[in-house]
Short mmCIF file of C-alpha atoms in Angstrom, two decimals:
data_model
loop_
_atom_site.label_atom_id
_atom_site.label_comp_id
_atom_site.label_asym_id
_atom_site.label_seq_id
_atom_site.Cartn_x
_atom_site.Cartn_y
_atom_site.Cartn_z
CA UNK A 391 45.32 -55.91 -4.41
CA UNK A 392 47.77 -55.98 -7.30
CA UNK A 393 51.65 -55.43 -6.46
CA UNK A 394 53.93 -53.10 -8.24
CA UNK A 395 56.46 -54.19 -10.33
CA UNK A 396 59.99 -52.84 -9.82
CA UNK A 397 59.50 -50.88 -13.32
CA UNK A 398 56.77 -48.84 -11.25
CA UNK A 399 59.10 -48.00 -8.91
CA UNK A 400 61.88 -46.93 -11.14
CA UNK A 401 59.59 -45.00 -13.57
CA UNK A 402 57.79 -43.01 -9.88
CA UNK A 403 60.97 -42.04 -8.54
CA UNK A 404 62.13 -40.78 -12.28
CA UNK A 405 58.88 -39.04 -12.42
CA UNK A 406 59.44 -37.58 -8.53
CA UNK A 407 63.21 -36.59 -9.48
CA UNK A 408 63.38 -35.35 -13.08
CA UNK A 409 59.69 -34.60 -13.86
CA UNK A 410 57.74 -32.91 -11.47
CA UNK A 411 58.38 -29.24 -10.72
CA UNK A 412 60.03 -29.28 -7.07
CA UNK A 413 58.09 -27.37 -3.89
CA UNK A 414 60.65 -24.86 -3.74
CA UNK A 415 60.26 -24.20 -7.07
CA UNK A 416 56.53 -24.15 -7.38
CA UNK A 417 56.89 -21.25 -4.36
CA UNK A 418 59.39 -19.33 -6.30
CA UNK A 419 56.85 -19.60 -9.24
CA UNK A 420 54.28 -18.48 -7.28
CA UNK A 421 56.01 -15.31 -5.51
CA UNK A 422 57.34 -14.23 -8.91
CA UNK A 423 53.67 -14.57 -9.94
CA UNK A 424 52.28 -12.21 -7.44
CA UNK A 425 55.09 -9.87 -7.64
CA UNK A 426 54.38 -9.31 -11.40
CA UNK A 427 50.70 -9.14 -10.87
CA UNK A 428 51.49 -6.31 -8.55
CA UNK A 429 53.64 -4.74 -11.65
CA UNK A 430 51.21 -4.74 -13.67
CA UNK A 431 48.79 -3.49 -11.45
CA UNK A 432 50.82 -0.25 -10.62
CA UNK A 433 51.68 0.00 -14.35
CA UNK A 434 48.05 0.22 -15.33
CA UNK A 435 47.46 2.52 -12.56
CA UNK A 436 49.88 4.62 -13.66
CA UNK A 437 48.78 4.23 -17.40
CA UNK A 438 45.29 5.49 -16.41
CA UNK A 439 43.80 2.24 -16.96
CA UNK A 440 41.40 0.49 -14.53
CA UNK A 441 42.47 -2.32 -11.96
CA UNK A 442 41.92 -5.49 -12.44
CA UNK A 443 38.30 -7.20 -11.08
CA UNK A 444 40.22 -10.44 -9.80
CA UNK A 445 43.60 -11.93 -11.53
CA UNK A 446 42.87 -16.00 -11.86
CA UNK A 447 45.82 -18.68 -12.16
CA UNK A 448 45.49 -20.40 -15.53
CA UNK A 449 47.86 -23.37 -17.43
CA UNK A 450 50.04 -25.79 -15.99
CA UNK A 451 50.81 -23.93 -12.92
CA UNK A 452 46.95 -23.79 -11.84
CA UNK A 453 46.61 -27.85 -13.13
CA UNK A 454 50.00 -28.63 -11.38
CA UNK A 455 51.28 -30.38 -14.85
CA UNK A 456 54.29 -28.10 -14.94
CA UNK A 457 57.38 -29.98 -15.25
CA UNK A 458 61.20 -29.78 -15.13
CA UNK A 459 62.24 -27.63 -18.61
CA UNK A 460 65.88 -28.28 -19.31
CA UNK A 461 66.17 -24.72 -21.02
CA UNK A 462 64.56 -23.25 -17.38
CA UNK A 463 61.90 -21.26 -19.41
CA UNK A 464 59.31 -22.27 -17.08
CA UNK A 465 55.62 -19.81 -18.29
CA UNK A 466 53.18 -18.98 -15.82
CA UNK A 467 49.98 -18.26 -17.05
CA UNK A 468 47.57 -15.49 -15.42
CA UNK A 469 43.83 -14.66 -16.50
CA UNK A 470 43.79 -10.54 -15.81
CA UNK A 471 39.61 -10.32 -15.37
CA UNK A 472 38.56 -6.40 -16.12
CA UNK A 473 34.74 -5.42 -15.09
CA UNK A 474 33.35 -4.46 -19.07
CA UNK A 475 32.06 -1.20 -17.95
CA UNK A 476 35.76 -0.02 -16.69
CA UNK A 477 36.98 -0.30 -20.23
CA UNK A 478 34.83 2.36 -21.76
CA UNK A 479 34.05 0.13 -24.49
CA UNK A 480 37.99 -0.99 -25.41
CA UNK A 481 38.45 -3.94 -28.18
CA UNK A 482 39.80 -6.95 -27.50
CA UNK A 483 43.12 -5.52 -29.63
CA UNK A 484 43.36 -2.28 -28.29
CA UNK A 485 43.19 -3.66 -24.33
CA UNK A 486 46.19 -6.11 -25.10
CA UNK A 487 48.00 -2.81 -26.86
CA UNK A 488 47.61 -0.85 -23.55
CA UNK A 489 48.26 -3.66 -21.27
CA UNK A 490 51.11 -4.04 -23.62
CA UNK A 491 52.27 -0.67 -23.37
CA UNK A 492 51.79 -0.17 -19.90
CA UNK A 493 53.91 -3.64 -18.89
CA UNK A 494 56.95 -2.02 -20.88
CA UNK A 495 56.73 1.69 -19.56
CA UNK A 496 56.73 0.04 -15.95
CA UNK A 497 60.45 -1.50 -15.91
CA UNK A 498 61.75 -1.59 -19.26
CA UNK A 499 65.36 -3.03 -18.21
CA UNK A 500 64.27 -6.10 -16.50
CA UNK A 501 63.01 -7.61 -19.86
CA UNK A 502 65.12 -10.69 -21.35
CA UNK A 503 63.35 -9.30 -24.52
CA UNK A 504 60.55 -6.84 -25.22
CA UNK A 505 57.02 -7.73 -23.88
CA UNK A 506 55.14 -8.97 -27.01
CA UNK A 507 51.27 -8.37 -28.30
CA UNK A 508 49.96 -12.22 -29.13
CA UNK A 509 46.85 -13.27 -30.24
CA UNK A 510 45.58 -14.72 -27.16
CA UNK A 511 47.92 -12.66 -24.08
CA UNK A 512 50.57 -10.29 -23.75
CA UNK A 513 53.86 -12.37 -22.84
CA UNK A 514 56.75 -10.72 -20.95
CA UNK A 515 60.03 -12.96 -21.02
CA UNK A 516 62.28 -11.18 -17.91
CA UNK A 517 65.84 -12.43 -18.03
CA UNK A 518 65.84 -14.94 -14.75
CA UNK A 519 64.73 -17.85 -18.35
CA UNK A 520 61.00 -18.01 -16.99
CA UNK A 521 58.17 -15.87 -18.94
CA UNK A 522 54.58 -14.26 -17.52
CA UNK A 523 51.43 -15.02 -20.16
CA UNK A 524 48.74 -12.14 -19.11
CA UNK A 525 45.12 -13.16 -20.57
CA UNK A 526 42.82 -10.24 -20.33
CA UNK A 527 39.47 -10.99 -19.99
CA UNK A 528 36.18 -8.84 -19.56
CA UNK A 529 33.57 -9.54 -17.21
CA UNK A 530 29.75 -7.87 -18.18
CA UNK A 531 27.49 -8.87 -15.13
CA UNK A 532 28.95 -12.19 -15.03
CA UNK A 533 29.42 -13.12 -18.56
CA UNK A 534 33.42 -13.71 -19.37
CA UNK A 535 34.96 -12.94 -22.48
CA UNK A 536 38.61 -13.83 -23.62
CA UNK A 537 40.16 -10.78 -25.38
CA UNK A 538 41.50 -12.89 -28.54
CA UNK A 539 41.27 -11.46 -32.22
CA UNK A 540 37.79 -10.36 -30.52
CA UNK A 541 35.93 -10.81 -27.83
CA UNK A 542 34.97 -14.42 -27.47
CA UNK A 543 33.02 -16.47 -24.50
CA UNK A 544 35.63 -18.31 -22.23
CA UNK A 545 35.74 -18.74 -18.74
CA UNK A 546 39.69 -18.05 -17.20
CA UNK A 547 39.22 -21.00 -14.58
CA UNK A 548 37.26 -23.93 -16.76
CA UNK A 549 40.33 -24.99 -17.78
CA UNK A 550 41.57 -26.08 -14.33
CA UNK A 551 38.26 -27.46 -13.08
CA UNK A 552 37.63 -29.41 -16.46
CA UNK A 553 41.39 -31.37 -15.75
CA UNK A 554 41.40 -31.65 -11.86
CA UNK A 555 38.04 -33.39 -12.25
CA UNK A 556 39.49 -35.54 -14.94
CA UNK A 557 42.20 -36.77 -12.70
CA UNK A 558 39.92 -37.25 -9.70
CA UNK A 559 37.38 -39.41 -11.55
CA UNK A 560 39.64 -41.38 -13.64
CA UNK A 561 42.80 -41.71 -11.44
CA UNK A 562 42.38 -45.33 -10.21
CA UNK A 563 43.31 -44.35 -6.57
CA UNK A 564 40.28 -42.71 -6.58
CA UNK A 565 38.18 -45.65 -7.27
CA UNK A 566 39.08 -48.03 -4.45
CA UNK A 567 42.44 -48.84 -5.77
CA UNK A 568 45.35 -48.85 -3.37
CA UNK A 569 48.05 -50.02 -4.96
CA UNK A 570 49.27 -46.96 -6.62
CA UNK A 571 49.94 -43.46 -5.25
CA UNK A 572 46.89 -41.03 -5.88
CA UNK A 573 46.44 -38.56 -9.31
CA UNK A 574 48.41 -40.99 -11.58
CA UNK A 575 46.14 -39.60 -14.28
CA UNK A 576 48.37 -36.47 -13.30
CA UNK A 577 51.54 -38.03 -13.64
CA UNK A 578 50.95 -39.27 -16.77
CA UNK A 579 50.01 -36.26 -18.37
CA UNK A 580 53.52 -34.41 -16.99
CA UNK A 581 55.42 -37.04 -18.54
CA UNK A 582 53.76 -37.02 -21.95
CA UNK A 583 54.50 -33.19 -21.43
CA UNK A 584 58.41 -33.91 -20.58
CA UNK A 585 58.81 -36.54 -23.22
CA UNK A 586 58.34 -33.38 -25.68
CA UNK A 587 61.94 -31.69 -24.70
CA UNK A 588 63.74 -34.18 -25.13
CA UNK A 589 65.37 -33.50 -28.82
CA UNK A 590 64.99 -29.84 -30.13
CA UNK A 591 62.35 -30.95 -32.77
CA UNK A 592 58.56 -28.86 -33.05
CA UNK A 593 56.57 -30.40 -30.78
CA UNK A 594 52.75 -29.35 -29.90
CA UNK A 595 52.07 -27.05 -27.14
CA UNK A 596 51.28 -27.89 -23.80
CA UNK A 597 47.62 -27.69 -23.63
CA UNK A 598 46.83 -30.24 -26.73
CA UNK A 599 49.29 -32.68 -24.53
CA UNK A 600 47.02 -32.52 -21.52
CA UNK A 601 44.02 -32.92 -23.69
CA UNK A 602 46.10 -35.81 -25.13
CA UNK A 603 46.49 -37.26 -22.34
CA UNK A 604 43.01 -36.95 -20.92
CA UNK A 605 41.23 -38.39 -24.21
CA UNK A 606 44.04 -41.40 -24.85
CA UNK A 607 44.76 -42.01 -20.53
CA UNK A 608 44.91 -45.97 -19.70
CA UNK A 609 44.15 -45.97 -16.04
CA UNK A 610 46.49 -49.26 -14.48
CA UNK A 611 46.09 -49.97 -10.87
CA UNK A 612 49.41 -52.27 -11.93
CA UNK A 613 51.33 -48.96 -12.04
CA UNK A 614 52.41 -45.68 -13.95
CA UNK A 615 55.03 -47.83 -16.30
CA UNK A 616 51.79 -49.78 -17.88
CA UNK A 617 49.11 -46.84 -17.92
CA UNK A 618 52.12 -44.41 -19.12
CA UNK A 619 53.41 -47.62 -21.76
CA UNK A 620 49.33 -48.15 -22.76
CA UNK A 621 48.78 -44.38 -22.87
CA UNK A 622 51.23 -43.77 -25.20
CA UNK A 623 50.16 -46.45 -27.11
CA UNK A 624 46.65 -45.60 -27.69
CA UNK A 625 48.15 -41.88 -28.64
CA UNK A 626 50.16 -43.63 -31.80
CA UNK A 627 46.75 -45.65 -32.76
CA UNK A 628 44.87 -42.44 -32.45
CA UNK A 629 46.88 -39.73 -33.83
CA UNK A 630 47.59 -43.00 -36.92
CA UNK A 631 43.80 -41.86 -37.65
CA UNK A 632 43.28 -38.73 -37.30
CA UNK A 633 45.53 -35.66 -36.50
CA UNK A 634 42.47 -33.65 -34.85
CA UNK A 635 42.24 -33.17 -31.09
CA UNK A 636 39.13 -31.72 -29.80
CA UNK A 637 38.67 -28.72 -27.66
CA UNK A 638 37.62 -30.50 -24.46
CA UNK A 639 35.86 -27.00 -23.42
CA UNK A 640 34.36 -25.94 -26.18
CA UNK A 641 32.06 -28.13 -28.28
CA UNK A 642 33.05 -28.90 -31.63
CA UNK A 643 36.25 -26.52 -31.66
CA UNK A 644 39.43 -28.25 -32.59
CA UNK A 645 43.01 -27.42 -30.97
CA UNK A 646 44.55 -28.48 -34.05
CA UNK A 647 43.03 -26.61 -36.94
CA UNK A 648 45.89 -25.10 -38.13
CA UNK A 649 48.86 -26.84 -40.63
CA UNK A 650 51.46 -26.19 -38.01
CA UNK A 651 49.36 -27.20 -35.15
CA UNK A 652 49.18 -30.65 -37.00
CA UNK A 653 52.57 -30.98 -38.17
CA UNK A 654 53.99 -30.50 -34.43
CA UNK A 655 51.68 -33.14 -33.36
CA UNK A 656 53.03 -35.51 -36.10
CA UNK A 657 56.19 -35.17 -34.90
CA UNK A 658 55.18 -35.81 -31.47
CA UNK A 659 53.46 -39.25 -32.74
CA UNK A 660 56.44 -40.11 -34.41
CA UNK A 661 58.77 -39.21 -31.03
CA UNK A 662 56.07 -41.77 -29.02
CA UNK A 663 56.42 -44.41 -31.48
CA UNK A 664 60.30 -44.40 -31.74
CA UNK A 665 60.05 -44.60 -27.32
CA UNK A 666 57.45 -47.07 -27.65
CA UNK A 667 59.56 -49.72 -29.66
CA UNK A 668 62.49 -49.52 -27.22
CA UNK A 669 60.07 -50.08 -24.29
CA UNK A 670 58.32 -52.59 -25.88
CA UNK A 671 60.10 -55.32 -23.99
CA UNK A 672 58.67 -54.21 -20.70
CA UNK A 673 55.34 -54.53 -21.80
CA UNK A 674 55.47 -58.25 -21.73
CA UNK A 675 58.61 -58.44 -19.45
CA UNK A 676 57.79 -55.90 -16.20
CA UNK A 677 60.43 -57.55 -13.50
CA UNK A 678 63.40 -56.69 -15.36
CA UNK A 679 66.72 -56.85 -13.24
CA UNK A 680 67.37 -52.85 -13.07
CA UNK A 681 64.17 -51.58 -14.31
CA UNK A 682 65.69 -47.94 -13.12
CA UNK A 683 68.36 -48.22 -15.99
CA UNK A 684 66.39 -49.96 -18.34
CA UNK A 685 64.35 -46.76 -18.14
CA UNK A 686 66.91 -44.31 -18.23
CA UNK A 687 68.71 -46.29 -20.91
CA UNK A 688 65.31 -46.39 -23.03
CA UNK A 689 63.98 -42.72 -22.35
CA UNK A 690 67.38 -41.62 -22.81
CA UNK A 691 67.60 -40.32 -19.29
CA UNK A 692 69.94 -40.17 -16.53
CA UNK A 693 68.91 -40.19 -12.78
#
């Protein structure tokens, strides 16, 4: 069995203090959650639209990759499922516009700013500095579809199952290792997602980090400062290539397409590869004498 090093230590506890979304936190999530599920709910009632078919968790909340957001904006994502035939044939456009409307008739005052129509959800930001993505989705005799600029195929929960397989199967706990702490794979990913806040620069969003992270993830049953230090590496060699990330989901759709898409993840290469030449000396040098400061001192962090 391999033995930790000291920087495992310091970089787990920075991960358990500064990184990961508390318990009392992810409950206070999850209440406000439900609450505004019940909103929305009585607001389409009361709009004359139909209820809901099932409401399904989506995004970091579901994947439990949230992490600490020094702004407090923490989003929780919801899929809102509708059966087809209660929409009396309703776009994809129109159903976010009623949604829409419906969400701001129901308690206008409580908004931090107006509830806004996107592409993909209709976001409500409510003034406590945390938001609410609603994803409306139709269901015809089993068949999902994602109410985007139309209706496309997409299934609310393959998002979640596609990632907490990923971290079961590649995790090295779950191989017979024993010498670190289960779901590093996990851990990983939510500090690649952290390292993205820490300057006010354009970074990508959190999705094409987790799919980041899967693609590029270094498994080390040595511990999470080597498979974070080699994961980040292999992230600068990759994104040195090519600037494309793949849809995990969806064959041969990219998350990156777009200009700006590709220009935040630049900037995100070049924020790894600045972090990656301070740490360098720990790659060849793990049993430094206060790995915990060498860390903060290097991530620019304070415990």
């Amino acid at each position: 069995m391999a033995l930790l090093s000291p920087a495992h230590n310091a970089i787990y506890q920075f991960h358990q203090q500064r990184v990961r979304v508390p318990d009392s936190e992810r409950r206070s999530l999850m209440r406000l959650r439900d609450l505004n599920v019940q909103r929305l709910k009585h607001a389409l009632s009361s709009a004359g639209l139909p209820e809901p078919l099932r409401v399904v968790g989506q995004g970091g909340y579901a994947m439990h990759t949230l992490t600490q957001r020094f702004d407090g904006d923490q989003d929780i994502d919801v899929a809102v499922v509708f059966r087809a035939r209660d929409l009396g044939g309703l776009d994809a456009l129109r159903l976010r516009s009623c949604v829409h409307d419906a969400v701001l008739s129901a308690a206008p005052d409580s908004f931090a700013r107006p509830p806004e129509r996107r592409t993909n959800a209709v976001t409500v930001w409510y003034s406590g500095g945390w938001h609410i993505d609603f994803a409306l989705y139709r269901d015809t005799n089993g068949v999902l579809e994602h109410a985007g600029s139309r209706w496309v195929g997409s299934d609310p929960g393959a998002t979640v199952r596609w990632f907490q397989a990923c971290n079961r199967e590649l995790s090295p706990s779950w191989r017979g290792h024993q010498s670190v702490p289960d779901n590093q794979l996990r851990r990983v990913v939510r500090m690649l997602k952290y390292l993205r806040h820490l300057d006010d620069g354009d970074h990508p969003g959190g999705f094409i980090v987790v799919a980041l992270g899967v693609k590029y993830y270094q498994e080390s049953a040595l511990g999470d400062d080597v498979a974070l230090y080699q994961t980040m590496t292999a992230i600068v060699r990759g994104l040195g290539r090519s600037l494309d990330v793949a849809n995990p989901l969806v064959r041969g759709q990219s998350l990156t397409w777009r200009v700006v898409d590709q220009r935040r993840l630049d900037n995100y290469r070049l924020k790894l590869e600045d972090m990656l030449r301070d740490l360098r000396p720990l790659a060849g040098r793990r049993n430094v004498q206060d790995p915990v400061s060498y860390w903060e001192d290097a991530l620019e962090f304070s415990l």
